[in-house]
Structure formats: structure tokens, C-alpha cells
Amino acid sequence: MVAFNRARKWLGISVGERSATLAEVSALGAASPMARTVRFDYPEGLNLEQPQQLGAALRAFLDQHGFSRSRATLGIPARWLSIRPAAVSGSVGGTAA
């Protein structure tokens, strides 16, 4: 078990088409994590097609609400992923990578 001398904060960002859900989780030592969540509705006229402007708006929102920005995890909907099958050659000598 790792003990921290100060609270470590993580920001989770779940991206949607019109908004993002933000969750800040912090833990101090063995104490239970404390979390707060908020929804960030994209400003009028901005969407995921304008990443620079949307990022600036998100930064201002995080600052305004006092969220940490040093550690973050980003989540996107699985349906946004583009997956295609790939052929994998057989293993040599009974080993697999």
C-alpha cells in the first residue's frame, strides 16, 4: 500500500457529443477517495470539430470551478472507435507475443 503525504487528485473526463462529465477524485493516505462531479455543456457554437476553442473553454471552466488539471484520464464512447480485423501470423516454437 502506498501512503501519500498530501492529497493526490485525478480528473476524469467522459467526453460526449454535446457535453463532458467531469469527476475529480482525491485520496489522502488510506482514507476513502472523495469525489465531486459536474457536467460541462459545450458553449453555444462549439463542438468537437473545434478542439482548440473547446479546450480553451474547458480550461476556463476547470479554473472557474477549482478543478485540478495536472492529472487526467479521458474516456470516449466505444462507438467512436474505428476497429478493423487484422490477420495475425501463427506463433513460432509454441510462443505467442
PDB file of C-alpha atoms in Angstrom, residues 41-92:
ATOM      1  CA  ASP A  41     -22.043  21.684 -21.509  1.00  0.00           C
ATOM      2  CA  TYR A  42     -20.164  22.781 -24.595  1.00  0.00           C
ATOM      3  CA  PRO A  43     -20.621  26.525 -25.195  1.00  0.00           C
ATOM      4  CA  GLU A  44     -23.043  27.596 -27.895  1.00  0.00           C
ATOM      5  CA  GLY A  45     -21.473  27.228 -31.324  1.00  0.00           C
ATOM      6  CA  LEU A  46     -18.641  24.947 -30.146  1.00  0.00           C
ATOM      7  CA  ASN A  47     -18.389  21.213 -30.655  1.00  0.00           C
ATOM      8  CA  LEU A  48     -15.739  18.535 -31.027  1.00  0.00           C
ATOM      9  CA  GLU A  49     -14.899  19.851 -34.502  1.00  0.00           C
ATOM     10  CA  GLN A  50     -13.240  22.905 -32.855  1.00  0.00           C
ATOM     11  CA  PRO A  51     -10.792  21.263 -30.420  1.00  0.00           C
ATOM     12  CA  GLN A  52      -8.666  24.371 -29.755  1.00  0.00           C
ATOM     13  CA  GLN A  53     -11.618  26.595 -28.850  1.00  0.00           C
ATOM     14  CA  LEU A  54     -13.379  23.834 -26.905  1.00  0.00           C
ATOM     15  CA  GLY A  55     -10.168  23.110 -24.991  1.00  0.00           C
ATOM     16  CA  ALA A  56      -9.830  26.781 -24.047  1.00  0.00           C
ATOM     17  CA  ALA A  57     -13.450  26.826 -22.848  1.00  0.00           C
ATOM     18  CA  LEU A  58     -12.868  23.644 -20.823  1.00  0.00           C
ATOM     19  CA  ARG A  59      -9.750  25.138 -19.243  1.00  0.00           C
ATOM     20  CA  ALA A  60     -11.673  28.254 -18.208  1.00  0.00           C
ATOM     21  CA  PHE A  61     -14.478  26.053 -16.806  1.00  0.00           C
ATOM     22  CA  LEU A  62     -11.996  23.975 -14.789  1.00  0.00           C
ATOM     23  CA  ASP A  63     -10.366  27.125 -13.387  1.00  0.00           C
ATOM     24  CA  GLN A  64     -13.731  28.686 -12.561  1.00  0.00           C
ATOM     25  CA  HIS A  65     -14.835  25.579 -10.632  1.00  0.00           C
ATOM     26  CA  GLY A  66     -11.462  24.929  -8.969  1.00  0.00           C
ATOM     27  CA  PHE A  67     -10.751  21.563 -10.602  1.00  0.00           C
ATOM     28  CA  SER A  68      -7.237  20.143 -10.744  1.00  0.00           C
ATOM     29  CA  ARG A  69      -5.687  19.906 -14.209  1.00  0.00           C
ATOM     30  CA  SER A  70      -2.372  18.194 -13.513  1.00  0.00           C
ATOM     31  CA  ARG A  71      -3.546  14.551 -13.824  1.00  0.00           C
ATOM     32  CA  ALA A  72      -6.381  13.480 -16.095  1.00  0.00           C
ATOM     33  CA  THR A  73      -7.925  10.414 -17.662  1.00  0.00           C
ATOM     34  CA  LEU A  74     -10.042  10.751 -20.783  1.00  0.00           C
ATOM     35  CA  GLY A  75     -12.894   8.450 -21.759  1.00  0.00           C
ATOM     36  CA  ILE A  76     -14.666   8.315 -25.094  1.00  0.00           C
ATOM     37  CA  PRO A  77     -17.689   6.293 -26.207  1.00  0.00           C
ATOM     38  CA  ALA A  78     -16.743   2.916 -27.681  1.00  0.00           C
ATOM     39  CA  ARG A  79     -18.887   3.594 -30.745  1.00  0.00           C
ATOM     40  CA  TRP A  80     -16.438   6.344 -31.709  1.00  0.00           C
ATOM     41  CA  LEU A  81     -13.644   3.808 -32.137  1.00  0.00           C
ATOM     42  CA  SER A  82     -12.780   2.526 -35.563  1.00  0.00           C
ATOM     43  CA  ILE A  83     -11.849  -1.119 -35.411  1.00  0.00           C
ATOM     44  CA  ARG A  84     -10.856  -3.383 -38.254  1.00  0.00           C
ATOM     45  CA  PRO A  85      -9.781  -7.003 -38.214  1.00  0.00           C
ATOM     46  CA  ALA A  86      -6.101  -7.814 -38.613  1.00  0.00           C
ATOM     47  CA  ALA A  87      -4.520 -11.104 -39.570  1.00  0.00           C
ATOM     48  CA  VAL A  88      -2.013 -12.414 -37.049  1.00  0.00           C
ATOM     49  CA  SER A  89       0.550 -14.964 -38.134  1.00  0.00           C
ATOM     50  CA  GLY A  90       0.961 -18.183 -36.158  1.00  0.00           C
ATOM     51  CA  SER A  91       3.445 -18.329 -33.336  1.00  0.00           C
ATOM     52  CA  VAL A  92       6.858 -19.900 -33.724  1.00  0.00           C
TER      53      VAL A  92
END
